[in-house]
Short mmCIF file of C-alpha atoms and ligand atoms in Angstrom, two decimals:
data_model
loop_
_atom_site.label_atom_id
_atom_site.label_comp_id
_atom_site.label_asym_id
_atom_site.label_seq_id
_atom_site.Cartn_x
_atom_site.Cartn_y
_atom_site.Cartn_z
CA MET A 134 107.12 98.03 136.81
CA SER A 135 107.92 95.66 139.13
CA LEU A 136 111.35 96.73 140.99
CA VAL A 137 113.26 93.07 139.52
CA ALA A 138 112.77 95.51 135.84
CA GLU A 139 112.66 98.72 136.48
CA GLY A 140 115.83 97.20 138.21
CA LEU A 141 117.15 95.79 134.75
CA ILE A 142 116.43 99.04 132.16
CA GLU A 143 118.02 101.29 135.54
CA LYS A 144 121.04 98.43 133.80
CA ILE A 145 120.75 98.49 130.94
CA ASP A 146 120.78 103.24 130.88
CA SER A 147 124.02 102.38 132.42
CA ARG A 148 125.29 99.98 130.18
CA THR A 149 126.59 97.48 133.62
CA ALA A 150 123.93 94.40 132.04
CA ARG A 151 125.43 91.78 131.68
CA ILE A 152 124.51 90.34 127.88
CA SER A 153 124.78 86.57 126.63
CA VAL A 154 124.67 86.16 123.41
CA VAL A 155 124.04 82.21 122.28
CA GLY A 156 125.00 81.14 119.20
CA LEU A 157 127.91 83.52 116.90
CA GLY A 158 126.96 83.28 113.99
CA TYR A 159 126.92 86.18 111.23
CA VAL A 160 123.88 87.48 113.29
CA GLY A 161 125.11 86.36 116.49
CA LEU A 162 128.59 88.61 116.01
CA ASN A 163 127.33 91.72 114.65
CA VAL A 164 124.89 92.24 118.25
CA SER A 165 127.27 90.77 119.89
CA LEU A 166 130.07 93.09 118.55
CA SER A 167 127.18 96.21 118.55
CA LEU A 168 126.32 95.40 122.20
CA ALA A 169 130.09 95.25 123.54
CA SER A 170 131.53 98.73 120.93
CA GLU A 171 127.74 101.04 122.87
CA GLY A 172 129.51 99.74 126.57
CA PHE A 173 127.82 96.52 127.51
CA GLU A 174 130.19 93.45 128.78
CA VAL A 175 129.05 91.13 126.02
CA HIS A 176 129.89 86.99 126.81
CA GLY A 177 129.17 85.51 123.71
CA TYR A 178 128.84 81.20 123.43
CA ASP A 179 128.58 78.74 120.31
CA ILE A 180 128.65 75.02 120.19
CA ASP A 181 131.90 75.80 117.77
CA GLY A 182 135.01 75.51 119.10
CA SER A 183 136.72 77.56 115.84
CA ARG A 184 134.70 79.62 115.50
CA ILE A 185 135.47 80.25 119.36
CA ASP A 186 139.07 79.67 118.43
CA LYS A 187 139.21 82.25 115.29
CA LEU A 188 137.13 84.53 117.57
CA LEU A 189 140.29 84.35 121.06
CA GLN A 190 142.80 85.02 117.76
CA GLY A 191 140.82 88.12 116.80
CA ILE A 192 139.88 86.75 114.07
CA ASN A 193 136.49 87.81 111.70
CA TYR A 194 134.98 84.91 110.57
CA VAL A 195 131.86 86.31 108.43
CA GLN A 196 133.38 86.85 105.16
CA GLU A 197 130.55 89.57 104.45
CA GLU A 198 130.65 91.74 108.08
CA ASP A 199 134.36 92.40 107.31
CA HIS A 200 133.62 95.99 108.60
CA LEU A 201 133.84 93.57 111.82
CA SER A 202 137.06 92.19 111.40
CA GLY A 203 138.09 96.90 113.03
CA ILE A 204 135.70 96.13 115.94
CA LEU A 205 136.56 92.55 117.32
CA PRO A 206 140.42 93.62 118.35
CA LEU A 207 139.40 95.79 119.86
CA MET A 208 135.88 94.59 121.30
CA LEU A 209 138.15 91.65 122.42
CA ASN A 210 138.96 90.81 126.14
CA THR A 211 137.67 94.27 126.87
CA LYS A 212 133.70 94.23 126.10
CA PHE A 213 133.86 90.71 124.46
CA PHE A 214 134.13 87.30 125.53
CA PRO A 215 134.34 84.23 123.46
CA SER A 216 133.13 80.89 125.12
CA THR A 217 131.97 77.29 124.26
CA ASP A 218 131.01 76.88 127.74
CA VAL A 219 126.49 78.48 126.92
CA ASP A 220 125.89 76.61 129.83
CA ASN A 221 127.33 79.45 131.98
CA ALA A 222 125.23 82.79 130.07
CA SER A 223 122.50 83.09 131.65
CA GLU A 224 124.22 82.51 134.76
CA VAL A 225 126.75 85.61 133.14
CA GLY A 226 124.05 87.67 131.84
CA ASP A 227 121.26 89.61 133.39
CA ILE A 228 120.26 90.01 129.63
CA ILE A 229 120.36 86.42 127.36
CA ILE A 230 120.02 86.64 123.36
CA VAL A 231 119.16 83.53 121.49
CA ILE A 232 120.27 83.33 117.80
CA VAL A 233 120.66 79.65 116.87
CA PRO A 234 119.81 77.73 113.76
CA THR A 235 116.79 77.07 112.65
CA ALA A 236 117.38 74.89 110.32
CA GLU A 237 119.45 72.00 109.15
CA GLY A 238 119.73 73.15 105.21
CA ASP A 239 116.58 74.17 104.25
CA ILE A 240 114.66 71.50 106.96
CA PRO A 241 113.20 73.63 110.10
CA THR A 242 115.10 71.91 113.06
CA LEU A 243 114.34 73.12 116.85
CA ASP A 244 116.89 70.80 118.02
CA TYR A 245 119.42 74.07 118.56
CA LEU A 246 116.89 76.41 120.11
CA GLU A 247 116.22 73.58 122.46
CA MET A 248 119.93 72.54 123.62
CA ALA A 249 119.95 76.24 123.91
CA LEU A 250 117.49 76.20 125.99
CA ASP A 251 118.80 73.02 128.37
CA SER A 252 121.75 75.24 128.61
CA ILE A 253 120.09 78.81 129.66
CA THR A 254 117.74 77.03 132.46
CA GLN A 255 121.03 75.38 134.13
CA ASN A 256 121.08 78.25 136.14
CA ASP A 257 118.49 79.82 138.27
CA ILE A 258 117.22 82.92 135.39
CA ARG A 259 115.52 84.25 138.01
CA GLY A 260 115.22 88.53 136.35
CA LYS A 261 116.83 88.19 133.54
CA LEU A 262 115.39 88.61 129.85
CA ILE A 263 115.78 86.25 127.38
CA ILE A 264 115.08 87.79 124.11
CA LEU A 265 114.97 85.55 121.53
CA GLU A 266 116.44 86.25 117.52
CA SER A 267 116.07 82.91 115.69
CA THR A 268 114.09 82.59 112.27
CA VAL A 269 110.64 80.44 113.37
CA GLN A 270 106.68 79.92 113.15
CA VAL A 271 104.85 80.87 114.39
CA GLY A 272 104.45 80.49 118.26
CA THR A 273 107.06 79.35 118.36
CA SER A 274 108.03 81.30 121.59
CA ASP A 275 105.58 81.05 123.51
CA GLU A 276 104.41 76.92 122.87
CA PHE A 277 107.97 75.72 123.22
CA VAL A 278 110.51 78.57 124.48
CA LYS A 279 108.33 79.41 127.23
CA PRO A 280 107.61 75.80 128.68
CA ILE A 281 111.33 75.09 128.61
CA LEU A 282 112.44 78.61 130.57
CA GLU A 283 108.99 77.47 132.04
CA ARG A 284 109.94 73.83 133.52
CA GLY A 285 111.14 74.83 137.12
CA GLY A 286 107.73 76.30 137.97
CA LEU A 287 108.76 80.20 137.27
CA LYS A 288 106.68 82.38 135.43
CA ALA A 289 107.28 84.41 132.53
CA GLY A 290 106.45 88.10 132.70
CA THR A 291 106.73 88.67 136.22
CA ASP A 292 109.41 85.86 137.60
CA PHE A 293 111.94 86.01 134.34
CA PHE A 294 111.20 88.58 130.74
CA LEU A 295 110.74 86.47 127.83
CA ALA A 296 111.21 88.39 124.06
CA TYR A 297 111.39 88.19 120.51
CA SER A 298 112.77 90.29 117.97
CA PRO A 299 113.04 88.72 114.25
CA GLU A 300 116.35 89.15 112.83
CA ARG A 301 117.37 90.73 109.93
CA ILE A 302 121.07 91.19 109.04
CA ASP A 303 121.40 91.68 105.43
CA PRO A 304 125.24 90.24 105.15
CA GLY A 305 127.50 92.22 103.01
CA ASN A 306 124.67 94.35 101.95
CA THR A 307 127.03 97.98 103.21
CA SER A 308 123.91 100.45 102.91
CA MET A 309 121.53 98.33 105.59
CA ARG A 310 124.05 97.35 108.97
CA LEU A 311 122.25 96.17 112.03
CA ARG A 312 122.09 100.01 113.29
CA ASN A 313 119.44 101.48 110.63
CA ILE A 314 117.65 98.24 110.07
CA PRO A 315 114.54 99.28 112.27
CA LYS A 316 114.25 95.76 115.38
CA VAL A 317 110.76 94.90 115.47
CA VAL A 318 109.95 93.96 119.71
CA GLY A 319 107.20 91.83 120.62
CA GLY A 320 106.81 90.21 123.97
CA VAL A 321 105.71 87.10 127.09
CA ASN A 322 103.73 90.63 127.91
CA GLN A 323 104.83 94.67 128.16
CA VAL A 324 106.98 94.65 130.33
CA SER A 325 109.38 91.94 128.56
CA ALA A 326 109.41 93.74 125.59
CA GLU A 327 109.65 97.58 126.91
CA ILE A 328 112.66 95.69 128.29
CA ALA A 329 114.33 93.98 125.62
CA ALA A 330 113.31 97.69 123.44
CA LYS A 331 114.99 99.61 125.85
CA LEU A 332 118.01 97.20 125.62
CA TYR A 333 117.91 96.77 121.17
CA GLU A 334 117.02 101.04 120.92
CA ALA A 335 121.31 100.69 122.26
CA ILE A 336 121.95 99.58 119.46
CA VAL A 337 118.80 100.39 116.37
CA ASN A 338 117.88 104.12 114.88
CA SER A 339 114.68 102.22 115.62
CA VAL A 340 112.05 99.62 117.60
CA VAL A 341 109.09 99.05 116.40
CA MET A 342 106.67 96.75 119.44
CA VAL A 343 103.87 94.50 118.84
CA SER A 344 101.24 93.95 121.03
CA SER A 345 102.44 89.97 121.03
CA MET A 346 105.87 87.20 120.47
CA LYS A 347 103.74 85.47 117.51
CA THR A 348 103.45 89.57 115.88
CA ALA A 349 106.57 89.51 115.47
CA GLU A 350 107.42 86.10 114.77
CA PHE A 351 104.08 86.20 111.99
CA VAL A 352 105.99 89.28 110.92
CA LYS A 353 109.83 87.79 109.99
CA LEU A 354 107.45 84.86 107.92
CA MET A 355 105.74 87.85 106.35
CA GLU A 356 108.42 90.25 104.76
CA ASN A 357 110.37 86.81 103.46
CA ALA A 358 107.35 85.07 101.93
CA GLN A 359 106.58 88.39 100.55
CA ARG A 360 108.95 88.99 99.06
CA ASP A 361 109.26 84.64 97.79
CA VAL A 362 106.29 85.33 96.48
CA ASN A 363 106.69 88.33 93.93
CA ILE A 364 109.31 86.58 93.11
CA ALA A 365 107.66 84.02 92.14
CA LEU A 366 105.35 86.26 89.75
CA VAL A 367 108.11 87.83 88.53
CA ASN A 368 109.21 85.39 87.38
CA LEU A 369 106.14 84.00 85.88
CA PHE A 370 105.39 86.65 83.37
CA ALA A 371 109.40 85.66 83.04
CA ILE A 372 107.62 82.52 81.74
CA MET A 373 104.76 84.06 80.36
CA GLY A 374 106.30 85.91 77.92
CA GLU A 375 108.75 82.76 76.80
CA LYS A 376 105.17 81.96 75.28
CA ALA A 377 104.42 84.77 74.33
CA GLY A 378 108.19 85.71 72.64
CA ILE A 379 107.57 88.83 75.23
CA ASP A 380 110.53 90.64 76.59
CA ILE A 381 109.81 90.75 80.36
CA GLU A 382 112.95 93.70 81.50
CA GLU A 383 111.14 95.42 78.04
CA ALA A 384 107.70 94.30 79.68
CA LEU A 385 108.65 95.34 83.50
CA PHE A 386 110.81 98.37 82.33
CA ALA A 387 107.21 99.73 81.29
CA ALA A 388 105.09 98.19 83.67
CA SER A 389 107.18 99.39 86.32
CA THR A 390 106.22 103.81 85.45
CA LYS A 391 103.37 103.13 87.06
CA TRP A 392 103.09 104.13 89.99
CA ASN A 393 102.54 101.47 92.51
CA PHE A 394 104.08 98.62 90.30
CA HIS A 395 107.29 97.13 92.48
CA LYS A 396 109.52 96.23 90.12
CA TYR A 397 110.61 91.72 90.77
CA HIS A 398 113.55 90.54 88.11
CA PRO A 399 113.27 87.44 87.07
CA THR A 400 116.32 85.16 87.02
CA CYS A 401 118.35 81.44 87.50
CA GLY A 402 116.01 80.77 90.83
CA VAL A 403 115.70 82.29 94.43
CA GLY A 404 118.59 80.88 96.41
CA GLY A 405 120.05 82.18 99.69
CA HIS A 406 119.29 81.47 103.23
CA CYS A 407 116.29 83.06 104.06
CA LEU A 408 113.98 82.99 100.51
CA LYS A 409 113.43 79.18 100.81
CA LYS A 410 112.47 78.76 104.18
CA ASP A 411 110.79 81.80 105.88
CA PRO A 412 108.00 81.02 103.58
CA VAL A 413 107.83 76.89 104.41
CA LEU A 414 108.17 78.05 108.21
CA LEU A 415 104.79 80.18 107.02
CA ALA A 416 102.60 78.11 105.88
CA LYS A 417 103.83 75.06 107.79
CA SER A 418 102.07 78.07 110.49
CA PHE A 419 98.73 77.51 108.93
CA GLU A 420 98.73 73.57 108.08
CA ASN A 421 96.00 72.06 109.77
CA THR A 422 94.42 75.22 110.03
CA GLY A 423 92.61 74.62 106.99
CA ILE A 424 93.38 78.02 105.03
CA ASP A 425 94.92 77.37 101.24
CA LEU A 426 98.53 77.75 101.52
CA THR A 427 98.19 76.87 97.96
CA LEU A 428 99.97 81.01 97.03
CA ILE A 429 102.85 80.07 99.48
CA GLU A 430 103.18 76.54 98.51
CA SER A 431 103.08 76.90 93.96
CA SER A 432 105.27 80.12 94.12
CA ARG A 433 108.28 78.04 96.29
CA ARG A 434 107.62 75.33 93.19
CA ILE A 435 107.58 78.46 90.72
CA ASN A 436 111.58 79.39 92.24
CA ASP A 437 112.44 75.58 92.41
CA TYR A 438 111.79 75.57 88.52
CA MET A 439 113.89 78.28 87.13
CA PRO A 440 117.72 76.73 87.81
CA ILE A 441 116.00 73.35 85.54
CA LEU A 442 114.00 76.16 83.13
CA THR A 443 117.84 77.66 83.04
CA ALA A 444 119.40 74.45 82.53
CA GLU A 445 117.16 72.75 79.81
CA LYS A 446 118.18 76.33 77.67
CA ALA A 447 121.43 75.57 78.10
CA ILE A 448 120.82 71.90 75.97
CA SER A 449 118.59 73.16 74.04
CA ILE A 450 121.42 74.95 72.30
CA CYS A 451 122.92 72.04 72.14
CA ARG A 452 120.63 70.63 70.28
CA GLU A 453 118.46 72.98 67.79
CA HIS A 454 122.40 75.09 67.07
CA ILE A 455 125.49 72.93 68.48
CA LYS A 456 124.15 70.28 66.87
CA ARG A 457 125.74 68.28 69.26
CA ASP A 458 124.74 66.08 72.28
CA PRO A 459 125.28 67.27 75.72
CA SER A 460 127.88 64.79 76.30
CA SER A 461 130.22 65.82 74.16
CA VAL A 462 129.43 69.84 74.36
CA SER A 463 131.47 71.84 77.44
CA PHE A 464 129.12 74.13 80.08
CA GLY A 465 130.58 76.94 81.63
CA ILE A 466 129.39 77.96 85.02
CA LEU A 467 130.50 81.48 85.82
CA GLY A 468 129.12 81.66 89.24
CA LEU A 469 128.24 80.06 92.68
CA SER A 470 126.88 82.51 94.99
CA TYR A 471 123.85 82.70 95.07
CA LYS A 472 123.63 87.09 95.03
CA LYS A 473 125.93 89.76 93.27
CA ASN A 474 129.17 90.47 95.26
CA SER A 475 128.03 87.71 97.91
CA SER A 476 130.71 84.42 99.00
CA ASP A 477 127.17 82.40 100.33
CA SER A 478 126.81 79.73 97.88
CA ARG A 479 123.17 77.91 99.77
CA ASN A 480 120.68 77.26 98.02
CA SER A 481 122.36 78.77 95.14
CA PRO A 482 120.75 78.35 91.60
CA ALA A 483 124.36 77.43 89.89
CA LEU A 484 124.13 74.08 92.17
CA PHE A 485 120.45 72.98 90.93
CA ILE A 486 121.34 73.54 87.05
CA ILE A 487 124.65 72.07 87.36
CA GLU A 488 123.13 69.14 89.13
CA ARG A 489 120.10 69.25 86.16
CA LEU A 490 122.69 69.40 83.77
CA LYS A 491 123.68 66.67 84.63
CA GLU A 492 120.39 64.67 85.06
CA ARG A 493 121.07 66.02 80.81
CA GLY A 494 124.00 63.95 79.74
CA ALA A 495 127.27 66.41 80.78
CA SER A 496 129.70 65.46 82.39
CA ASP A 497 131.92 68.76 80.76
CA ILE A 498 131.19 71.24 83.32
CA ARG A 499 133.41 73.87 84.38
CA CYS A 500 132.79 77.23 87.50
CA TYR A 501 134.36 79.76 88.37
CA ASP A 502 133.41 82.11 91.26
CA PRO A 503 136.33 84.33 93.03
CA HIS A 504 133.85 84.69 95.98
CA VAL A 505 133.43 81.31 96.99
CA ASN A 506 135.68 79.24 98.29
CA LEU A 507 133.08 75.84 97.91
CA THR A 508 134.38 72.76 98.24
CA ILE A 509 133.51 71.35 94.90
CA LYS A 510 136.42 71.75 92.43
CA GLN A 511 136.61 75.13 91.27
CA ASN A 512 138.64 76.20 87.27
CA THR A 513 139.84 78.73 86.02
CA LEU A 514 138.15 82.06 84.17
CA LYS A 515 140.31 81.07 80.75
CA GLU A 516 138.20 77.96 81.35
CA VAL A 517 135.16 78.55 81.56
CA LEU A 518 135.24 81.43 78.74
CA ASP A 519 136.34 78.60 76.91
CA SER A 520 133.68 77.24 76.90
CA ASN A 521 131.21 76.33 74.73
CA ILE A 522 127.82 76.85 76.31
CA VAL A 523 128.23 79.44 79.40
CA ILE A 524 125.79 80.12 81.83
CA GLN A 525 125.92 83.51 84.23
CA THR A 526 123.98 82.93 87.60
CA VAL A 527 124.76 85.99 89.76
CA ALA A 528 126.04 89.21 88.56
CA HIS A 529 128.60 90.12 90.86
CA ASP A 530 130.46 93.58 89.87
CA SER A 531 133.84 91.60 88.76
CA PHE A 532 132.22 89.16 86.25
CA LYS A 533 131.23 93.20 84.92
CA GLY A 534 132.63 93.10 80.28
CA LEU A 535 133.93 89.16 80.83
CA LEU A 536 131.67 87.65 78.15
CA ASP A 537 131.95 90.88 75.67
CA ASN A 538 134.07 89.37 73.53
CA TYR A 539 133.18 86.14 74.29
CA GLN A 540 132.36 84.36 70.56
CA GLY A 541 130.11 81.16 71.81
CA TYR A 542 125.80 80.31 73.30
CA VAL A 543 125.49 82.77 76.74
CA ILE A 544 122.70 81.65 79.13
CA ASP A 545 121.91 85.34 80.96
CA GLY A 546 120.91 83.86 83.98
CA THR A 547 120.88 87.61 85.42
CA ASN A 548 118.63 88.99 82.89
CA THR A 549 121.45 91.82 83.04
CA LEU A 550 123.09 91.38 79.19
CA ASP A 551 121.46 92.58 76.55
CA PRO A 552 120.21 89.81 74.90
CA SER A 553 120.92 88.44 71.04
CA GLU A 554 120.87 85.42 69.10
CA LYS A 555 123.61 84.36 71.56
CA VAL A 556 122.55 85.89 74.51
CA ILE A 557 119.38 83.79 75.67
CA GLY A 558 118.20 85.15 79.01
CA ILE A 559 115.19 84.72 80.37
CA GLY A 560 112.88 85.76 79.31
CA ARG A 561 114.54 88.12 77.41
CA PHE A 562 114.34 88.35 73.55
CA PRO A 563 117.13 90.44 71.12
CA LEU A 564 114.97 94.51 71.84
CA ARG A 565 113.79 96.77 69.51
CA GLY A 566 117.50 99.73 70.58
CA ALA A 567 115.71 102.27 72.83
CA VAL A 568 114.40 100.31 75.01
CA GLY A 569 117.14 98.16 75.18
CA ASP A 570 119.66 100.67 76.18
CA ASN A 571 117.65 102.06 79.73
CA ILE A 572 116.49 98.81 80.34
CA LEU A 573 120.30 98.30 81.98
CA GLU A 574 120.85 101.78 83.34
CA ASP A 575 117.18 100.66 84.29
CA HIS A 576 118.94 97.70 87.03
CA ALA A 577 121.95 99.86 88.10
CA ARG A 578 119.63 102.78 88.78
CA GLU A 579 117.16 101.01 90.97
CA GLU A 580 120.17 99.19 92.71
CA LYS A 581 121.65 102.51 94.07
CA THR A 582 117.54 103.63 94.15
CA ALA A 583 117.16 100.43 96.88
CA GLY A 584 120.52 101.17 98.41
CA MET A 585 119.31 104.82 99.47
CA ALA A 586 115.94 104.58 100.49
CA SER A 587 117.19 101.31 102.72
CA SER A 588 120.10 103.50 104.19
CA ARG A 589 117.32 106.50 105.30
CA GLU A 590 115.65 103.21 107.29
N1 SAJ B 275 116.97 87.21 93.37
C1 SAJ B 275 115.39 86.53 92.26
N2 SAJ B 275 114.51 88.07 91.79
C2 SAJ B 275 114.97 89.72 92.38
C3 SAJ B 275 115.45 89.96 93.59
C4 SAJ B 275 115.48 88.77 94.73
O1 SAJ B 275 115.48 86.25 91.43
O2 SAJ B 275 113.77 90.35 92.84
C5 SAJ B 275 116.96 86.48 93.94
C6 SAJ B 275 118.49 86.68 94.06
O3 SAJ B 275 119.27 86.80 93.23
C7 SAJ B 275 119.05 85.84 95.29
C8 SAJ B 275 117.55 85.47 96.33
O4 SAJ B 275 116.46 85.56 94.87
O5 SAJ B 275 119.37 84.23 95.25
C9 SAJ B 275 117.17 85.78 97.42
O6 SAJ B 275 117.82 87.44 97.33
P1 SAJ B 275 117.29 88.30 98.59
O7 SAJ B 275 117.93 90.08 97.45
O8 SAJ B 275 116.15 88.43 98.81
O9 SAJ B 275 118.41 88.43 99.31
P2 SAJ B 275 119.24 87.31 101.07
O10 SAJ B 275 117.87 85.68 100.28
O11 SAJ B 275 119.59 87.46 101.49
O12 SAJ B 275 117.26 88.06 101.34
C10 SAJ B 275 117.99 89.02 102.34
C11 SAJ B 275 116.61 88.25 103.96
N3 SAJ B 275 116.87 89.57 105.63
C12 SAJ B 275 116.35 88.98 105.94
O13 SAJ B 275 116.29 87.70 105.84
C13 SAJ B 275 117.26 89.60 107.12
C14 SAJ B 275 114.96 89.22 103.17
O14 SAJ B 275 114.40 89.70 103.45
C15 SAJ B 275 115.73 90.47 102.27
O15 SAJ B 275 114.85 91.15 102.22
C16 SAJ B 275 117.25 90.24 101.51
O16 SAJ B 275 118.13 90.51 101.78
C17 SAJ B 275 117.69 91.93 101.20
O17 SAJ B 275 116.86 92.77 100.89
O18 SAJ B 275 118.75 92.01 99.96
#
């Protein structure tokens, strides 16, 4: 190992290495404050001045990561120094971690990454370690990042060190924090990976080194593509159940008694930032290779269809049961975020359901979600419960029991309510007694187990 590399390792061991983190979203802020809490001097950079202003006032703007609110004031201006002056990142830091967005909405873009790299190359990066955490197509670190950093004639792996380590933070997941989520790390060469691993060992319980940056990039995209495809498969099972008059939750409950059946739940849609984008990035990584990517692409189509299917259930209730045109029926949307107990509304199924209802003539659509401060106008809970049809799109803990006395029709986009003549789920039918009761307990037990399993990691 070169003297320079040994010097960096020593600085990490002695906590004298100065760290620059470029990009202070929920991941960058988590990484910055974790490193600062471990004694490193961390300079956090973001081009968004309002974020820096908030941080300088000790305000944590990441609602889901409220545990950071207690840490920020303790670290501010002692170990954590927020700034908008990104061009300074590589002047100040021995190690620069780049965690900037790689999508505009759902559209992949490297514009922010290029801006960050242009700032980093304003200064001499010799002897420094640069780590990319943002989710990117396979090959981006080698074919996009490395050439930009080598522009001045430097050689990655010897003049400076370069690694890739995918972020895995799940905002709001209190049982899985940065420390207990294994961190995958790949380097442009072995020594780069070793230095990056040494840094992460200070803030995570386990580091998983892989043999290259593209392997680490591939791991991240695999994780989310696998999840998206599995959710699509269970949604397909639910659509089959609708056709055959088979209750999907009863069938899933029975199937999951097989030792290696992995259970997912059909819902009104797959929202969020990760699962919409990452499978697309994986497919784009292998387009023009001749590989048949239909599985990934058709899974996205199935998951994108679920909000349509949910909205159409409400439309058919208007026609077949209420016997009124959708334009003269009121719809209540219970839930605007994309997953349980989250305030994040990115790609929420609710938004696509509302869009479809409007396309089908609905005009009286009322929304309520106390977790979400969306720009779209929200109504009161009472107004939603006064609707002719309620569509529950997410199973917030705070929604438990809200519909117990509701007399109208319910479309249960969460499959957590007991189905009946007036409570229509996704691939659900009124059940015989026993199995129905077990299913709800099963949901709760499964979520608890999942939480416990992950906290054991
Ligand atoms: N969903 C279903 N059925 C399921 C599971 C999820 O319809 O069986 C829906 C959810 O309702 C939500 C969407 O899919 O709308 C995404 O849910 P998610 O639990 O995958 O949550 P995300 O999108 O926040 O995924 C993140 C990812 N984390 C990172 O990329 C670092 C993902 O890899 C994690 O597996 C996931 O959190 C998690 O496990 O919580």
